[in-house]
Amino acid sequence: MSEVLNFHFVVNGEDFTSAGQASMMMKRNLRQLGMPPEIIRQVSIAMYEGEINMVIHAGGGEADVNVTEEYIEIILADKGPGIKDIEQAMQEGFSTATDSIRSLGFGAGMGLPNMKRYTDYMDIDSEVGVGTTITMRINLQ
Amino acid sequence: MTVKELANTELFSAVAMPHGEREINGVYIGDLLSWVMGRAEADNAWITIMSNNNILAVAALADTSCIILAEGVSLEDSIVKTAEEKGINILKSEKNAYEISVALSSML
Ligand SMILES: Nc1ncnc2c1ncn2[C@@H]1O[C@H](COP(=O)(O)OP(=O)(O)OP(=O)(O)O)[C@@H](O)[C@H]1O
Ligand SMILES: [Mg+2]
């Protein structure tokens, strides 16, 4: 039986000037586990984009990371407004970010494409008015 | 070239340099954070004019070797302090991104 390590984070939706804390903590955890730098970077980028999206678009949420022998799985769940058209949201350049959020450097519409690009598996489960759960996996072998 | 060596050149000064020994392997220029996140390579020097807190997480997670603030952009003291704590190198220059890149291309 392969061992599974779980990490749980609550992502605060109020403060996006310090957003990214869960991803920073997870990066440290993976370093301590001795993961290869390239894997750590993939997890960091994918998780950060998902974490930031929960803060900006969904008022916060929760992140769970499961580390198995085969893969690292990141699950981001929020009770935000949901995504109406997932195919459209996945397109490079599509964003509903407001001007004030854009002035901080967000809103290029590249977050979801980055998550797809840096992971081996990605699933978006979203319902308007209910919330969004994104599951991503990065293979370790 | 290391971040510390770069900080010692005429064009640049150190804002925060907790890991001056890091090697710079190339350059990425950008102000849109998820472009930087997706396209910068590990150990790149990242040239930007953005000065809010979020640049720290991007630099740390994309694993750039340093942030270079162009055009004399400055940071709040609290952001500099956080950079030191989180091990993120930040340099600054009065020059613009183009001039910085031209200078770097002959140094790297
Ligand atoms: N968790 C979420 N809840 C609700 N809507 C979301 C969520 N994540 C993404 N979206 C929607 O999908 C769009 C595209 O997301 P994506 O991360 O690609 O771009 P962005 O966040 O707008 O900009 P960037 O990530 O480049 O800063 C968002 O503008 C938003 O409308
Ligand atoms: Mg995004």
PDB file of C-alpha atoms and ligand atoms in Angstrom:
ATOM      1  CA  MET A   1       0.000   0.000   0.000  1.00  0.00           C
ATOM      2  CA  SER A   2       1.335   3.407  -0.904  1.00  0.00           C
ATOM      3  CA  GLU A   3       1.417   6.108   1.711  1.00  0.00           C
ATOM      4  CA  VAL A   4      -0.570   9.322   1.232  1.00  0.00           C
ATOM      5  CA  LEU A   5       0.275  12.643   2.805  1.00  0.00           C
ATOM      6  CA  ASN A   6      -2.480  15.277   3.101  1.00  0.00           C
ATOM      7  CA  PHE A   7      -2.081  18.998   3.498  1.00  0.00           C
ATOM      8  CA  HIS A   8      -5.041  21.265   4.137  1.00  0.00           C
ATOM      9  CA  PHE A   9      -5.200  25.055   3.768  1.00  0.00           C
ATOM     10  CA  VAL A  10      -7.914  27.619   4.296  1.00  0.00           C
ATOM     11  CA  VAL A  11      -7.604  30.393   1.706  1.00  0.00           C
ATOM     12  CA  ASN A  12      -8.762  33.746   3.016  1.00  0.00           C
ATOM     13  CA  GLY A  13     -10.797  35.689   0.504  1.00  0.00           C
ATOM     14  CA  GLU A  14     -10.561  39.091   2.113  1.00  0.00           C
ATOM     15  CA  ASP A  15      -6.990  40.011   1.510  1.00  0.00           C
ATOM     16  CA  PHE A  16      -5.513  39.615  -1.931  1.00  0.00           C
ATOM     17  CA  THR A  17      -2.447  41.673  -1.236  1.00  0.00           C
ATOM     18  CA  SER A  18      -0.996  38.716   0.651  1.00  0.00           C
ATOM     19  CA  ALA A  19      -2.621  35.952  -1.390  1.00  0.00           C
ATOM     20  CA  GLY A  20      -0.470  32.996  -2.285  1.00  0.00           C
ATOM     21  CA  GLN A  21       0.300  31.958   1.279  1.00  0.00           C
ATOM     22  CA  ALA A  22      -1.068  28.430   0.930  1.00  0.00           C
ATOM     23  CA  SER A  23       1.037  27.880  -2.186  1.00  0.00           C
ATOM     24  CA  MET A  24       4.122  29.274  -0.444  1.00  0.00           C
ATOM     25  CA  MET A  25       3.564  26.932   2.506  1.00  0.00           C
ATOM     26  CA  MET A  26       3.041  23.985   0.183  1.00  0.00           C
ATOM     27  CA  LYS A  27       6.260  24.794  -1.633  1.00  0.00           C
ATOM     28  CA  ARG A  28       8.111  24.613   1.668  1.00  0.00           C
ATOM     29  CA  ASN A  29       6.459  21.275   2.496  1.00  0.00           C
ATOM     30  CA  LEU A  30       7.500  19.780  -0.840  1.00  0.00           C
ATOM     31  CA  ARG A  31      11.060  20.999  -0.353  1.00  0.00           C
ATOM     32  CA  GLN A  32      11.149  19.293   3.014  1.00  0.00           C
ATOM     33  CA  LEU A  33       9.906  16.095   1.375  1.00  0.00           C
ATOM     34  CA  GLY A  34      12.859  16.314  -1.010  1.00  0.00           C
ATOM     35  CA  MET A  35      10.767  16.638  -4.183  1.00  0.00           C
ATOM     36  CA  PRO A  36      12.639  17.536  -7.414  1.00  0.00           C
ATOM     37  CA  PRO A  37      12.756  21.310  -8.113  1.00  0.00           C
ATOM     38  CA  GLU A  38      10.893  21.002 -11.417  1.00  0.00           C
ATOM     39  CA  ILE A  39       7.980  19.176  -9.738  1.00  0.00           C
ATOM     40  CA  ILE A  40       7.909  21.762  -6.947  1.00  0.00           C
ATOM     41  CA  ARG A  41       7.750  24.509  -9.540  1.00  0.00           C
ATOM     42  CA  GLN A  42       4.861  22.858 -11.405  1.00  0.00           C
ATOM     43  CA  VAL A  43       2.859  22.441  -8.184  1.00  0.00           C
ATOM     44  CA  SER A  44       3.686  26.000  -7.095  1.00  0.00           C
ATOM     45  CA  ILE A  45       2.523  27.592 -10.341  1.00  0.00           C
ATOM     46  CA  ALA A  46      -0.659  25.534 -10.679  1.00  0.00           C
ATOM     47  CA  MET A  47      -1.649  25.916  -7.038  1.00  0.00           C
ATOM     48  CA  TYR A  48      -0.894  29.653  -6.950  1.00  0.00           C
ATOM     49  CA  GLU A  49      -3.082  30.357  -9.985  1.00  0.00           C
ATOM     50  CA  GLY A  50      -5.907  28.348  -8.446  1.00  0.00           C
ATOM     51  CA  GLU A  51      -5.448  29.966  -5.039  1.00  0.00           C
ATOM     52  CA  ILE A  52      -5.450  33.470  -6.529  1.00  0.00           C
ATOM     53  CA  ASN A  53      -8.566  32.677  -8.551  1.00  0.00           C
ATOM     54  CA  MET A  54     -10.394  31.604  -5.389  1.00  0.00           C
ATOM     55  CA  VAL A  55      -9.393  34.874  -3.702  1.00  0.00           C
ATOM     56  CA  ILE A  56     -10.209  37.158  -6.630  1.00  0.00           C
ATOM     57  CA  HIS A  57     -13.222  35.454  -8.157  1.00  0.00           C
ATOM     58  CA  ALA A  58     -14.781  33.411  -5.356  1.00  0.00           C
ATOM     59  CA  GLY A  59     -14.166  35.149  -2.009  1.00  0.00           C
ATOM     60  CA  GLY A  60     -11.793  32.463  -0.782  1.00  0.00           C
ATOM     61  CA  GLY A  61     -12.012  28.703  -0.364  1.00  0.00           C
ATOM     62  CA  GLU A  62     -10.063  25.646   0.700  1.00  0.00           C
ATOM     63  CA  ALA A  63      -7.083  23.842  -0.740  1.00  0.00           C
ATOM     64  CA  ASP A  64      -6.149  20.202  -0.203  1.00  0.00           C
ATOM     65  CA  VAL A  65      -2.958  18.661  -1.462  1.00  0.00           C
ATOM     66  CA  ASN A  66      -2.459  14.905  -1.480  1.00  0.00           C
ATOM     67  CA  VAL A  67       0.999  13.511  -2.073  1.00  0.00           C
ATOM     68  CA  THR A  68       1.127   9.878  -3.139  1.00  0.00           C
ATOM     69  CA  GLU A  69       3.906   7.823  -4.665  1.00  0.00           C
ATOM     70  CA  GLU A  70       2.380   8.262  -8.119  1.00  0.00           C
ATOM     71  CA  TYR A  71       1.288  11.901  -8.163  1.00  0.00           C
ATOM     72  CA  ILE A  72       0.668  15.147  -6.324  1.00  0.00           C
ATOM     73  CA  GLU A  73      -3.014  16.078  -6.334  1.00  0.00           C
ATOM     74  CA  ILE A  74      -4.254  19.620  -5.711  1.00  0.00           C
ATOM     75  CA  ILE A  75      -7.955  20.142  -4.952  1.00  0.00           C
ATOM     76  CA  LEU A  76      -9.258  23.708  -4.757  1.00  0.00           C
ATOM     77  CA  ALA A  77     -12.842  24.130  -3.611  1.00  0.00           C
ATOM     78  CA  ASP A  78     -14.847  27.313  -3.227  1.00  0.00           C
ATOM     79  CA  LYS A  79     -18.439  28.399  -2.721  1.00  0.00           C
ATOM     80  CA  GLY A  80     -18.148  31.350  -5.070  1.00  0.00           C
ATOM     81  CA  PRO A  81     -20.290  32.317  -8.052  1.00  0.00           C
ATOM     82  CA  GLY A  82     -19.187  29.399 -10.218  1.00  0.00           C
ATOM     83  CA  ILE A  83     -18.031  29.509 -13.845  1.00  0.00           C
ATOM     84  CA  LYS A  84     -20.788  29.841 -16.433  1.00  0.00           C
ATOM     85  CA  ASP A  85     -18.841  28.743 -19.509  1.00  0.00           C
ATOM     86  CA  ILE A  86     -15.797  26.648 -18.644  1.00  0.00           C
ATOM     87  CA  GLU A  87     -14.567  26.373 -22.227  1.00  0.00           C
ATOM     88  CA  GLN A  88     -14.547  30.161 -22.523  1.00  0.00           C
ATOM     89  CA  ALA A  89     -12.850  30.575 -19.121  1.00  0.00           C
ATOM     90  CA  MET A  90     -10.076  28.202 -20.219  1.00  0.00           C
ATOM     91  CA  GLN A  91      -9.192  30.372 -23.212  1.00  0.00           C
ATOM     92  CA  GLU A  92      -6.025  32.459 -22.989  1.00  0.00           C
ATOM     93  CA  GLY A  93      -6.992  36.095 -22.481  1.00  0.00           C
ATOM     94  CA  PHE A  94     -10.522  35.565 -21.140  1.00  0.00           C
ATOM     95  CA  SER A  95     -11.039  37.367 -17.847  1.00  0.00           C
ATOM     96  CA  THR A  96     -13.845  38.942 -15.858  1.00  0.00           C
ATOM     97  CA  ALA A  97     -11.418  40.690 -13.477  1.00  0.00           C
ATOM     98  CA  THR A  98     -12.313  44.256 -12.517  1.00  0.00           C
ATOM     99  CA  ASP A  99     -10.097  47.265 -13.243  1.00  0.00           C
ATOM    100  CA  SER A 100      -8.913  47.516  -9.646  1.00  0.00           C
ATOM    101  CA  ILE A 101      -7.782  43.894  -9.719  1.00  0.00           C
ATOM    102  CA  ARG A 102      -6.132  44.399 -13.107  1.00  0.00           C
ATOM    103  CA  SER A 103      -4.171  47.306 -11.686  1.00  0.00           C
ATOM    104  CA  LEU A 104      -2.473  44.812  -9.353  1.00  0.00           C
ATOM    105  CA  GLY A 105      -1.269  42.777 -12.337  1.00  0.00           C
ATOM    106  CA  PHE A 106      -4.010  40.150 -12.430  1.00  0.00           C
ATOM    107  CA  GLY A 107      -6.649  39.657 -15.099  1.00  0.00           C
ATOM    108  CA  ALA A 108      -4.555  38.606 -18.097  1.00  0.00           C
ATOM    109  CA  GLY A 109      -6.752  35.554 -18.449  1.00  0.00           C
ATOM    110  CA  MET A 110      -3.749  33.247 -18.219  1.00  0.00           C
ATOM    111  CA  GLY A 111      -4.315  31.575 -14.849  1.00  0.00           C
ATOM    112  CA  LEU A 112      -6.471  28.630 -15.911  1.00  0.00           C
ATOM    113  CA  PRO A 113      -4.323  28.020 -19.050  1.00  0.00           C
ATOM    114  CA  ASN A 114      -1.233  27.992 -16.815  1.00  0.00           C
ATOM    115  CA  MET A 115      -2.876  25.442 -14.518  1.00  0.00           C
ATOM    116  CA  LYS A 116      -3.583  23.217 -17.504  1.00  0.00           C
ATOM    117  CA  ARG A 117      -0.079  23.671 -18.910  1.00  0.00           C
ATOM    118  CA  TYR A 118       1.781  22.816 -15.723  1.00  0.00           C
ATOM    119  CA  THR A 119      -0.251  19.760 -14.705  1.00  0.00           C
ATOM    120  CA  ASP A 120      -0.810  16.312 -16.184  1.00  0.00           C
ATOM    121  CA  TYR A 121      -4.523  16.225 -15.347  1.00  0.00           C
ATOM    122  CA  MET A 122      -7.054  18.971 -14.667  1.00  0.00           C
ATOM    123  CA  ASP A 123     -10.786  18.838 -14.049  1.00  0.00           C
ATOM    124  CA  ILE A 124     -13.125  21.751 -13.371  1.00  0.00           C
ATOM    125  CA  ASP A 125     -16.410  21.038 -11.654  1.00  0.00           C
ATOM    126  CA  SER A 126     -18.447  24.213 -11.393  1.00  0.00           C
ATOM    127  CA  GLU A 127     -22.049  25.205 -10.906  1.00  0.00           C
ATOM    128  CA  VAL A 128     -23.297  28.767 -11.146  1.00  0.00           C
ATOM    129  CA  GLY A 129     -24.413  30.018  -7.745  1.00  0.00           C
ATOM    130  CA  VAL A 130     -22.978  26.982  -5.959  1.00  0.00           C
ATOM    131  CA  GLY A 131     -19.197  27.012  -6.414  1.00  0.00           C
ATOM    132  CA  THR A 132     -16.197  25.567  -8.148  1.00  0.00           C
ATOM    133  CA  THR A 133     -13.942  22.605  -7.440  1.00  0.00           C
ATOM    134  CA  ILE A 134     -10.772  22.186  -9.455  1.00  0.00           C
ATOM    135  CA  THR A 135      -8.722  18.995  -9.278  1.00  0.00           C
ATOM    136  CA  MET A 136      -5.210  18.873 -10.721  1.00  0.00           C
ATOM    137  CA  ARG A 137      -2.551  16.171 -10.716  1.00  0.00           C
ATOM    138  CA  ILE A 138       1.132  16.211 -11.405  1.00  0.00           C
ATOM    139  CA  ASN A 139       2.625  12.786 -12.063  1.00  0.00           C
ATOM    140  CA  LEU A 140       5.708  11.771 -10.128  1.00  0.00           C
ATOM    141  CA  GLN A 141       6.692   8.891 -12.372  1.00  0.00           C
TER     142      GLN A 141
ATOM    143  CA  MET B   1      26.524  35.850 -13.118  1.00  0.00           C
ATOM    144  CA  THR B   2      25.163  35.951  -9.579  1.00  0.00           C
ATOM    145  CA  VAL B   3      22.584  38.378  -8.224  1.00  0.00           C
ATOM    146  CA  LYS B   4      25.213  39.845  -5.935  1.00  0.00           C
ATOM    147  CA  GLU B   5      27.619  40.471  -8.810  1.00  0.00           C
ATOM    148  CA  LEU B   6      24.828  42.199 -10.701  1.00  0.00           C
ATOM    149  CA  ALA B   7      23.952  44.343  -7.687  1.00  0.00           C
ATOM    150  CA  ASN B   8      27.574  45.512  -7.596  1.00  0.00           C
ATOM    151  CA  THR B   9      27.450  46.876 -11.129  1.00  0.00           C
ATOM    152  CA  GLU B  10      26.830  50.540 -11.753  1.00  0.00           C
ATOM    153  CA  LEU B  11      23.322  50.193 -13.157  1.00  0.00           C
ATOM    154  CA  PHE B  12      21.797  48.368 -10.204  1.00  0.00           C
ATOM    155  CA  SER B  13      21.375  48.573  -6.477  1.00  0.00           C
ATOM    156  CA  ALA B  14      20.123  45.956  -4.028  1.00  0.00           C
ATOM    157  CA  VAL B  15      16.734  46.443  -2.377  1.00  0.00           C
ATOM    158  CA  ALA B  16      16.689  43.008  -0.715  1.00  0.00           C
ATOM    159  CA  MET B  17      19.357  40.377  -1.219  1.00  0.00           C
ATOM    160  CA  PRO B  18      18.862  37.386   1.081  1.00  0.00           C
ATOM    161  CA  HIS B  19      20.295  34.994  -1.546  1.00  0.00           C
ATOM    162  CA  GLY B  20      22.906  36.970  -3.457  1.00  0.00           C
ATOM    163  CA  GLU B  21      24.634  33.739  -4.487  1.00  0.00           C
ATOM    164  CA  ARG B  22      21.812  32.778  -6.883  1.00  0.00           C
ATOM    165  CA  GLU B  23      22.825  32.470 -10.529  1.00  0.00           C
ATOM    166  CA  ILE B  24      20.958  34.436 -13.205  1.00  0.00           C
ATOM    167  CA  ASN B  25      20.414  32.323 -16.311  1.00  0.00           C
ATOM    168  CA  GLY B  26      18.371  34.720 -18.444  1.00  0.00           C
ATOM    169  CA  VAL B  27      15.777  37.481 -18.359  1.00  0.00           C
ATOM    170  CA  TYR B  28      12.001  37.765 -18.457  1.00  0.00           C
ATOM    171  CA  ILE B  29      10.145  41.074 -18.757  1.00  0.00           C
ATOM    172  CA  GLY B  30       6.494  41.451 -17.767  1.00  0.00           C
ATOM    173  CA  ASP B  31       3.962  43.125 -15.514  1.00  0.00           C
ATOM    174  CA  LEU B  32       0.984  40.806 -15.926  1.00  0.00           C
ATOM    175  CA  LEU B  33       1.490  38.308 -13.139  1.00  0.00           C
ATOM    176  CA  SER B  34       0.067  35.193 -14.734  1.00  0.00           C
ATOM    177  CA  TRP B  35       2.116  35.781 -17.880  1.00  0.00           C
ATOM    178  CA  VAL B  36       5.216  35.906 -15.709  1.00  0.00           C
ATOM    179  CA  MET B  37       4.051  32.854 -13.781  1.00  0.00           C
ATOM    180  CA  GLY B  38       3.548  30.861 -16.951  1.00  0.00           C
ATOM    181  CA  ARG B  39       6.412  32.061 -19.107  1.00  0.00           C
ATOM    182  CA  ALA B  40       9.357  33.096 -16.941  1.00  0.00           C
ATOM    183  CA  GLU B  41      11.858  30.303 -16.438  1.00  0.00           C
ATOM    184  CA  ALA B  42      13.376  29.252 -13.140  1.00  0.00           C
ATOM    185  CA  ASP B  43      16.486  31.346 -12.329  1.00  0.00           C
ATOM    186  CA  ASN B  44      15.537  34.162 -14.733  1.00  0.00           C
ATOM    187  CA  ALA B  45      15.928  37.751 -13.597  1.00  0.00           C
ATOM    188  CA  TRP B  46      12.413  39.228 -13.777  1.00  0.00           C
ATOM    189  CA  ILE B  47      12.174  42.870 -14.845  1.00  0.00           C
ATOM    190  CA  THR B  48       8.954  44.646 -13.841  1.00  0.00           C
ATOM    191  CA  ILE B  49       7.476  47.981 -12.827  1.00  0.00           C
ATOM    192  CA  MET B  50       4.871  46.361 -10.553  1.00  0.00           C
ATOM    193  CA  SER B  51       5.412  47.204  -6.911  1.00  0.00           C
ATOM    194  CA  ASN B  52       2.639  45.520  -4.933  1.00  0.00           C
ATOM    195  CA  ASN B  53       2.979  42.619  -2.519  1.00  0.00           C
ATOM    196  CA  ASN B  54       1.923  40.031  -5.088  1.00  0.00           C
ATOM    197  CA  ILE B  55       5.238  40.203  -6.949  1.00  0.00           C
ATOM    198  CA  LEU B  56       6.829  38.401  -3.988  1.00  0.00           C
ATOM    199  CA  ALA B  57       4.682  35.291  -4.289  1.00  0.00           C
ATOM    200  CA  VAL B  58       5.141  35.236  -8.056  1.00  0.00           C
ATOM    201  CA  ALA B  59       8.935  35.481  -7.787  1.00  0.00           C
ATOM    202  CA  ALA B  60       9.049  32.835  -5.061  1.00  0.00           C
ATOM    203  CA  LEU B  61       6.747  30.363  -6.788  1.00  0.00           C
ATOM    204  CA  ALA B  62       8.029  30.836 -10.342  1.00  0.00           C
ATOM    205  CA  ASP B  63      11.487  30.551  -8.738  1.00  0.00           C
ATOM    206  CA  THR B  64      13.072  33.535 -10.472  1.00  0.00           C
ATOM    207  CA  SER B  65      16.570  34.418  -9.257  1.00  0.00           C
ATOM    208  CA  CYS B  66      15.675  38.059  -8.630  1.00  0.00           C
ATOM    209  CA  ILE B  67      13.138  40.789  -9.284  1.00  0.00           C
ATOM    210  CA  ILE B  68      14.557  43.861 -11.015  1.00  0.00           C
ATOM    211  CA  LEU B  69      12.439  46.971 -10.460  1.00  0.00           C
ATOM    212  CA  ALA B  70      12.813  49.195 -13.514  1.00  0.00           C
ATOM    213  CA  GLU B  71      12.459  52.964 -13.924  1.00  0.00           C
ATOM    214  CA  GLY B  72      13.270  53.748 -10.310  1.00  0.00           C
ATOM    215  CA  VAL B  73      10.127  52.062  -8.977  1.00  0.00           C
ATOM    216  CA  SER B  74      10.308  51.712  -5.217  1.00  0.00           C
ATOM    217  CA  LEU B  75       8.683  49.400  -2.674  1.00  0.00           C
ATOM    218  CA  GLU B  76       7.032  49.988   0.671  1.00  0.00           C
ATOM    219  CA  ASP B  77       9.262  49.075   3.605  1.00  0.00           C
ATOM    220  CA  SER B  78       6.914  46.274   4.661  1.00  0.00           C
ATOM    221  CA  ILE B  79       7.263  44.603   1.250  1.00  0.00           C
ATOM    222  CA  VAL B  80      11.055  44.801   1.436  1.00  0.00           C
ATOM    223  CA  LYS B  81      10.934  43.233   4.886  1.00  0.00           C
ATOM    224  CA  THR B  82       8.749  40.374   3.637  1.00  0.00           C
ATOM    225  CA  ALA B  83      11.115  39.805   0.702  1.00  0.00           C
ATOM    226  CA  GLU B  84      14.041  39.429   3.122  1.00  0.00           C
ATOM    227  CA  GLU B  85      12.033  36.995   5.238  1.00  0.00           C
ATOM    228  CA  LYS B  86      10.887  34.895   2.286  1.00  0.00           C
ATOM    229  CA  GLY B  87      14.321  34.803   0.660  1.00  0.00           C
ATOM    230  CA  ILE B  88      13.441  36.855  -2.410  1.00  0.00           C
ATOM    231  CA  ASN B  89      16.145  38.946  -4.093  1.00  0.00           C
ATOM    232  CA  ILE B  90      15.148  42.404  -5.358  1.00  0.00           C
ATOM    233  CA  LEU B  91      17.337  44.858  -7.259  1.00  0.00           C
ATOM    234  CA  LYS B  92      16.417  48.202  -8.704  1.00  0.00           C
ATOM    235  CA  SER B  93      17.537  50.421 -11.538  1.00  0.00           C
ATOM    236  CA  GLU B  94      16.700  53.892 -12.808  1.00  0.00           C
ATOM    237  CA  LYS B  95      16.771  52.546 -16.388  1.00  0.00           C
ATOM    238  CA  ASN B  96      13.807  51.172 -18.306  1.00  0.00           C
ATOM    239  CA  ALA B  97      13.246  47.509 -19.144  1.00  0.00           C
ATOM    240  CA  TYR B  98      14.819  47.858 -22.591  1.00  0.00           C
ATOM    241  CA  GLU B  99      17.970  49.529 -21.310  1.00  0.00           C
ATOM    242  CA  ILE B 100      18.291  46.994 -18.509  1.00  0.00           C
ATOM    243  CA  SER B 101      17.943  44.115 -20.976  1.00  0.00           C
ATOM    244  CA  VAL B 102      20.559  45.536 -23.301  1.00  0.00           C
ATOM    245  CA  ALA B 103      22.959  45.882 -20.381  1.00  0.00           C
ATOM    246  CA  LEU B 104      22.206  42.361 -19.149  1.00  0.00           C
ATOM    247  CA  SER B 105      22.679  40.816 -22.560  1.00  0.00           C
ATOM    248  CA  SER B 106      26.338  41.787 -22.557  1.00  0.00           C
ATOM    249  CA  MET B 107      26.861  40.719 -18.945  1.00  0.00           C
ATOM    250  CA  LEU B 108      25.167  37.323 -18.761  1.00  0.00           C
TER     251      LEU B 108
HETATM  252  N1  LIG C   1     -12.749  29.864  -8.705  1.00  0.00           N
HETATM  253  C1  LIG C   1     -13.421  30.598  -9.613  1.00  0.00           C
HETATM  254  N2  LIG C   1     -14.700  30.998  -9.360  1.00  0.00           N
HETATM  255  C2  LIG C   1     -15.399  31.710 -10.266  1.00  0.00           C
HETATM  256  N3  LIG C   1     -14.894  32.099 -11.459  1.00  0.00           N
HETATM  257  C3  LIG C   1     -13.631  31.745 -11.768  1.00  0.00           C
HETATM  258  C4  LIG C   1     -12.828  30.978 -10.859  1.00  0.00           C
HETATM  259  N4  LIG C   1     -11.638  30.757 -11.444  1.00  0.00           N
HETATM  260  C5  LIG C   1     -11.678  31.367 -12.637  1.00  0.00           C
HETATM  261  N5  LIG C   1     -12.876  31.960 -12.853  1.00  0.00           N
HETATM  262  C6  LIG C   1     -13.333  32.673 -14.062  1.00  0.00           C
HETATM  263  O1  LIG C   1     -12.517  32.300 -15.157  1.00  0.00           O
HETATM  264  C7  LIG C   1     -11.877  33.447 -15.722  1.00  0.00           C
HETATM  265  C8  LIG C   1     -10.508  33.065 -16.247  1.00  0.00           C
HETATM  266  O2  LIG C   1      -9.652  32.700 -15.163  1.00  0.00           O
HETATM  267  P1  LIG C   1      -8.065  32.873 -15.317  1.00  0.00           P
HETATM  268  O3  LIG C   1      -7.422  32.480 -14.060  1.00  0.00           O
HETATM  269  O4  LIG C   1      -7.639  32.155 -16.558  1.00  0.00           O
HETATM  270  O5  LIG C   1      -7.894  34.439 -15.598  1.00  0.00           O
HETATM  271  P2  LIG C   1      -8.005  35.646 -14.559  1.00  0.00           P
HETATM  272  O6  LIG C   1      -7.982  35.127 -13.170  1.00  0.00           O
HETATM  273  O7  LIG C   1      -9.163  36.477 -14.938  1.00  0.00           O
HETATM  274  O8  LIG C   1      -6.660  36.438 -14.878  1.00  0.00           O
HETATM  275  P3  LIG C   1      -5.160  35.959 -14.494  1.00  0.00           P
HETATM  276  O9  LIG C   1      -5.260  34.573 -13.934  1.00  0.00           O
HETATM  277  O10 LIG C   1      -4.416  36.006 -15.771  1.00  0.00           O
HETATM  278  O11 LIG C   1      -4.673  36.961 -13.509  1.00  0.00           O
HETATM  279  C9  LIG C   1     -11.879  34.475 -14.612  1.00  0.00           C
HETATM  280  O12 LIG C   1     -11.781  35.796 -15.078  1.00  0.00           O
HETATM  281  C10 LIG C   1     -13.223  34.182 -13.939  1.00  0.00           C
HETATM  282  O13 LIG C   1     -14.289  34.753 -14.664  1.00  0.00           O
HETATM  283 MG    MG C   2      -6.518  33.774 -12.572  1.00  0.00          MG
END
